[in-house]
Amino acid sequence: MFIDWNQFTPWSALVGGAMIGLAAALLVLFNGRIAGISGIVGGMFTRAKGDLGWRVAFVSGLVAAPLAWQFFQELPLIRIDASYAVLAAAGLIVGIGTRYGSGCTSGHGVCGISRGSPRSVVATLIFMSIGMLTVYLTRHVFQS
Amino acid sequence: MTNLIALLSGLIFGLGLILGGMANPAKVLAFLDVAGAWDPSLALVMAGAAGVASLAFTAARRRDRSYLGAKMQIPASRLIDKRLVLGSLAFGIGWGMAGICPGPALVLLGSGSAKGMVFVGAMLLGMGVFAMLEKGRAGRRSGPVQTGDAQPVDRPDDSRARRKTGNE
């Protein structure tokens, strides 16, 4: 393992992270809700009608973020190397997995760890290490 | 008003993902690739987010209602069960395959990326299928109470509003 110092962006990472934390803070302090993206989106499929509005509003804000960003400056580089087939499979697995495991990087990783939930700590350790293992296998063991 | 807060929260969340570099799957994969040219940036995104959010959750824990009078819906479960483990395992595999998790996926959708759209479409399909299966499960769950994994588990989004008092 060696650190790629050319790609390391500590300050924008910290400030970007703080903004994510601020977003989670707003949602819990004003709305009493956890900013877990998979929970917010997945809840649209099962929730009663009165519960749908804030979910749609939150997702709209998230989807509008790149548009708002572009209003002031160009979007940073976005590179997706995976093929369409891999993306479709990965999306399906992420959709089912996050609902079955009750959370993703935001719900378990950010909000759960912030409130000291043992469930979320375990979930985060699992998906982080399996994500790393998956990348290790696809890049260094079975690479084509 | 709660909808306006939700919109603003989503917007700030998305801008944070873009600034933090999490909306770029290549950068996320560079974080997960510990055996290659490792980019630790994402760890700092998590640290920055948890640093700010933990202050908010400390304040939230002392309240029964939000500033706008909404119920505090913070999950109370401490159960580590099969669902949590297998679900997180599957999520980790999907995340490692594409470098995309649900939040950044929606930002990619907004950026107009065709690949992002395919991922989001598949993700929504997966969530929809899961919701359908759960509904079927709940429908079949009649008669004597089942034990173990068949018990409903509260999720971050549907736990009852309960003020956490015990050890937390």
XYZ file of C-alpha atoms in Angstrom:
312
model
C 0.000 0.000 0.000
C 1.200 3.484 -0.828
C -0.619 6.778 -0.601
C -1.311 8.538 -3.878
C -0.422 12.068 -2.759
C -1.308 13.555 -6.149
C -4.927 12.501 -5.779
C -5.225 13.148 -2.036
C -7.518 16.127 -1.407
C -7.679 16.496 2.391
C -9.215 19.975 2.623
C -12.021 19.620 0.117
C -12.727 16.191 1.625
C -12.995 17.634 5.143
C -15.135 20.607 4.094
C -17.320 18.443 1.853
C -17.708 16.030 4.752
C -18.631 18.865 7.111
C -21.362 19.908 4.653
C -22.736 16.364 4.647
C -22.701 16.497 8.454
C -24.502 19.843 8.359
C -27.165 18.383 6.064
C -27.674 15.475 8.468
C -27.815 17.966 11.375
C -30.527 20.059 9.692
C -32.637 17.009 8.955
C -32.495 15.568 12.453
C -32.790 18.837 14.410
C -35.638 20.332 12.361
C -37.412 17.263 10.983
C -36.431 14.583 13.485
C -35.201 12.360 10.666
C -32.065 10.399 9.862
C -30.293 11.440 6.645
C -29.867 7.914 5.342
C -30.237 8.019 1.582
C -31.218 4.383 1.090
C -33.819 4.690 3.859
C -35.234 7.928 2.462
C -35.439 6.590 -1.106
C -36.465 3.048 -0.165
C -39.180 4.418 2.103
C -40.899 5.866 -0.956
C -41.908 2.351 -1.946
C -43.559 1.458 1.326
C -44.615 4.578 3.169
C -48.028 6.111 3.575
C -48.857 9.148 1.460
C -48.406 11.735 4.216
C -44.805 10.644 4.551
C -43.836 11.009 0.917
C -43.414 14.798 0.628
C -40.223 15.299 2.608
C -38.634 12.277 0.935
C -39.327 13.700 -2.518
C -38.061 17.114 -1.370
C -34.799 15.672 0.000
C -34.127 13.586 -3.120
C -34.927 16.610 -5.326
C -32.318 18.624 -3.437
C -29.755 15.869 -3.884
C -30.450 15.505 -7.622
C -30.424 19.304 -8.047
C -27.028 19.659 -6.335
C -24.921 19.233 -9.504
C -27.169 21.741 -11.301
C -26.742 24.273 -8.476
C -22.988 23.636 -8.490
C -22.761 24.240 -12.242
C -24.455 27.581 -11.745
C -21.262 28.832 -10.090
C -18.521 26.663 -11.517
C -17.776 23.609 -13.582
C -18.376 20.203 -12.020
C -15.229 18.370 -10.920
C -14.159 15.353 -12.924
C -16.531 12.379 -12.827
C -15.104 9.129 -14.103
C -17.098 5.901 -14.227
C -15.008 3.025 -15.549
C -17.520 0.238 -14.953
C -19.448 -1.079 -17.966
C -23.222 -0.683 -18.258
C -23.710 -4.361 -17.410
C -21.583 -4.093 -14.267
C -23.363 -0.864 -13.266
C -26.784 -2.497 -13.662
C -25.723 -5.490 -11.564
C -24.050 -3.284 -8.942
C -27.084 -0.989 -8.745
C -29.399 -3.919 -8.183
C -27.174 -5.369 -5.448
C -26.794 -1.964 -3.773
C -30.568 -1.424 -3.892
C -31.432 -4.759 -2.296
C -28.434 -4.839 0.072
C -28.968 -1.373 1.548
C -32.632 -2.094 2.225
C -31.971 -5.535 3.691
C -29.149 -4.131 5.830
C -31.204 -1.034 6.734
C -28.704 1.565 5.603
C -25.785 2.697 3.476
C -22.744 4.976 3.739
C -24.925 7.861 4.932
C -27.425 6.175 7.273
C -24.997 3.736 8.914
C -21.664 5.309 7.992
C -22.331 8.956 8.850
C -25.474 9.191 10.989
C -25.166 5.833 12.722
C -21.548 6.270 13.749
C -22.284 9.848 14.838
C -24.902 8.682 17.292
C -22.795 5.737 18.446
C -25.078 2.991 17.188
C -23.362 -0.404 17.521
C -25.482 -1.735 14.627
C -24.160 0.993 12.353
C -20.552 0.535 13.433
C -20.798 -3.167 12.552
C -22.575 -2.435 9.249
C -19.959 0.171 8.272
C -17.056 -2.138 9.109
C -18.670 -4.867 6.995
C -19.460 -2.831 3.880
C -16.143 -0.972 3.988
C -14.060 -4.126 4.244
C -16.139 -6.049 1.693
C -15.945 -3.063 -0.666
C -12.165 -3.087 -0.273
C -12.047 -6.848 -0.778
C -14.186 -6.561 -3.923
C -11.878 -3.906 -5.370
C -8.833 -5.959 -4.410
C -10.211 -9.035 -6.171
C -11.356 -7.212 -9.304
C -8.221 -5.088 -9.660
C -5.391 -7.221 -8.384
C -6.501 -10.839 -8.595
C -8.982 -11.329 -11.418
C -8.201 -8.304 -13.551
C -8.678 -8.909 -17.254
C -41.640 23.924 6.286
C -40.308 20.403 6.919
C -40.298 19.874 3.161
C -38.239 23.029 2.674
C -35.735 21.838 5.283
C -35.593 18.437 3.559
C -34.951 20.107 0.187
C -32.200 22.290 1.672
C -30.678 19.319 3.494
C -30.631 17.268 0.280
C -29.036 20.138 -1.616
C -26.289 20.712 0.981
C -25.728 16.951 1.198
C -25.289 16.752 -2.573
C -22.963 19.754 -2.728
C -20.901 18.186 0.063
C -20.644 14.940 -1.881
C -19.428 16.819 -4.965
C -16.908 18.942 -3.033
C -15.696 15.929 -1.052
C -15.052 13.991 -4.253
C -17.564 11.249 -3.459
C -19.580 11.968 -6.594
C -16.619 10.713 -8.629
C -16.726 6.884 -8.591
C -13.061 6.680 -9.653
C -12.081 8.532 -6.461
C -14.255 6.301 -4.296
C -12.661 3.211 -5.838
C -9.214 4.733 -5.254
C -10.129 4.862 -1.550
C -11.312 1.250 -1.552
C -8.181 0.124 -3.425
C -5.893 -0.178 -0.412
C -3.496 -2.446 -2.296
C -3.036 0.029 -5.132
C -2.426 3.786 -5.287
C -4.463 4.572 -2.179
C -6.375 7.859 -1.930
C -7.396 8.332 1.725
C -9.596 11.395 0.982
C -12.861 9.574 1.603
C -11.871 8.798 5.177
C -11.680 12.551 5.756
C -15.115 13.044 4.186
C -16.477 10.544 6.707
C -14.566 12.179 9.559
C -15.766 15.675 8.645
C -19.358 14.479 8.337
C -19.313 12.491 11.575
C -17.640 15.375 13.405
C -20.440 17.811 12.586
C -23.295 15.304 12.735
C -22.299 13.937 16.147
C -22.862 17.399 17.671
C -26.344 17.448 16.178
C -27.179 13.948 17.380
C -26.003 14.806 20.885
C -28.452 17.709 20.886
C -31.183 15.642 19.220
C -30.926 12.892 21.806
C -31.978 15.311 24.543
C -35.162 16.268 22.735
C -38.527 14.605 22.271
C -39.504 16.816 19.369
C -37.561 18.572 16.627
C -37.279 22.375 16.409
C -40.282 22.261 14.100
C -42.249 20.035 16.455
C -41.832 16.823 14.457
C -41.387 13.489 16.186
C -37.746 12.484 16.723
C -37.520 9.317 14.656
C -34.152 7.956 15.660
C -33.739 4.179 15.506
C -33.462 2.562 18.906
C -32.512 -0.970 17.883
C -29.176 -2.358 19.012
C -29.782 -5.726 17.421
C -27.020 -7.128 15.231
C -28.776 -9.769 13.180
C -28.568 -11.706 9.924
C -30.324 -8.972 7.959
C -27.834 -6.310 9.023
C -24.825 -8.493 8.265
C -25.981 -9.972 4.942
C -27.423 -6.679 3.712
C -24.201 -4.793 4.485
C -22.204 -7.588 2.876
C -24.214 -7.322 -0.355
C -24.000 -3.532 -0.295
C -20.224 -3.714 0.093
C -19.937 -5.961 -2.973
C -22.074 -3.634 -5.115
C -20.204 -0.575 -3.826
C -16.850 -2.171 -4.673
C -18.031 -3.152 -8.155
C -18.993 0.356 -9.247
C -17.709 2.792 -6.616
C -21.224 4.172 -6.256
C -23.437 4.238 -3.164
C -26.998 5.614 -3.015
C -26.255 9.306 -2.277
C -23.630 9.838 -4.990
C -25.833 7.801 -7.365
C -28.544 10.457 -7.150
C -25.983 13.233 -7.655
C -24.708 11.392 -10.750
C -28.304 11.210 -11.968
C -28.586 14.991 -11.629
C -25.302 15.495 -13.462
C -26.888 13.863 -16.506
C -24.524 10.891 -16.570
C -26.006 8.023 -18.621
C -24.068 5.500 -16.550
C -25.402 7.122 -13.388
C -28.938 6.739 -14.730
C -28.428 3.016 -15.370
C -27.109 2.563 -11.825
C -29.985 4.521 -10.269
C -32.557 2.632 -12.376
C -31.161 -0.710 -11.222
C -30.927 0.524 -7.625
C -34.565 1.646 -7.602
C -35.564 -1.684 -9.127
C -33.695 -3.480 -6.342
C -35.365 -1.347 -3.657
C -38.774 -1.845 -5.269
C -38.323 -5.612 -5.492
C -37.211 -5.657 -1.857
C -40.289 -3.671 -0.787
C -42.519 -6.132 -2.663
C -40.846 -9.165 -1.086
C -41.165 -7.611 2.363
C -44.846 -6.975 1.775
C -45.290 -10.605 0.759
C -43.393 -11.729 3.835
C -45.541 -9.579 6.095
C -48.667 -10.984 4.411
C -47.604 -14.568 5.047
C -46.656 -13.810 8.621
C -49.943 -14.713 10.221
C -50.721 -17.102 13.038
C -48.203 -17.906 15.739
C -45.392 -15.445 16.227
C -42.218 -16.572 14.524
C -38.877 -16.310 16.177
C -35.449 -15.067 15.203
C -34.992 -13.472 11.831
C -38.664 -13.529 11.006
C -39.260 -10.843 13.590
C -39.689 -7.407 12.132
C -36.645 -5.268 12.745
C -36.833 -1.535 12.882
C -34.962 0.339 10.220
C -33.471 3.814 10.409
C -36.553 5.163 8.663
C -39.398 3.345 10.319
C -38.537 2.896 13.928
C -41.103 4.218 16.301
C -40.433 7.625 17.737
C -39.036 6.740 21.067
C -36.789 8.767 23.228
C -33.657 6.856 23.850
C -32.926 6.791 27.508
C -30.758 3.746 28.235
C -27.137 3.388 27.444
C -26.612 5.793 24.619
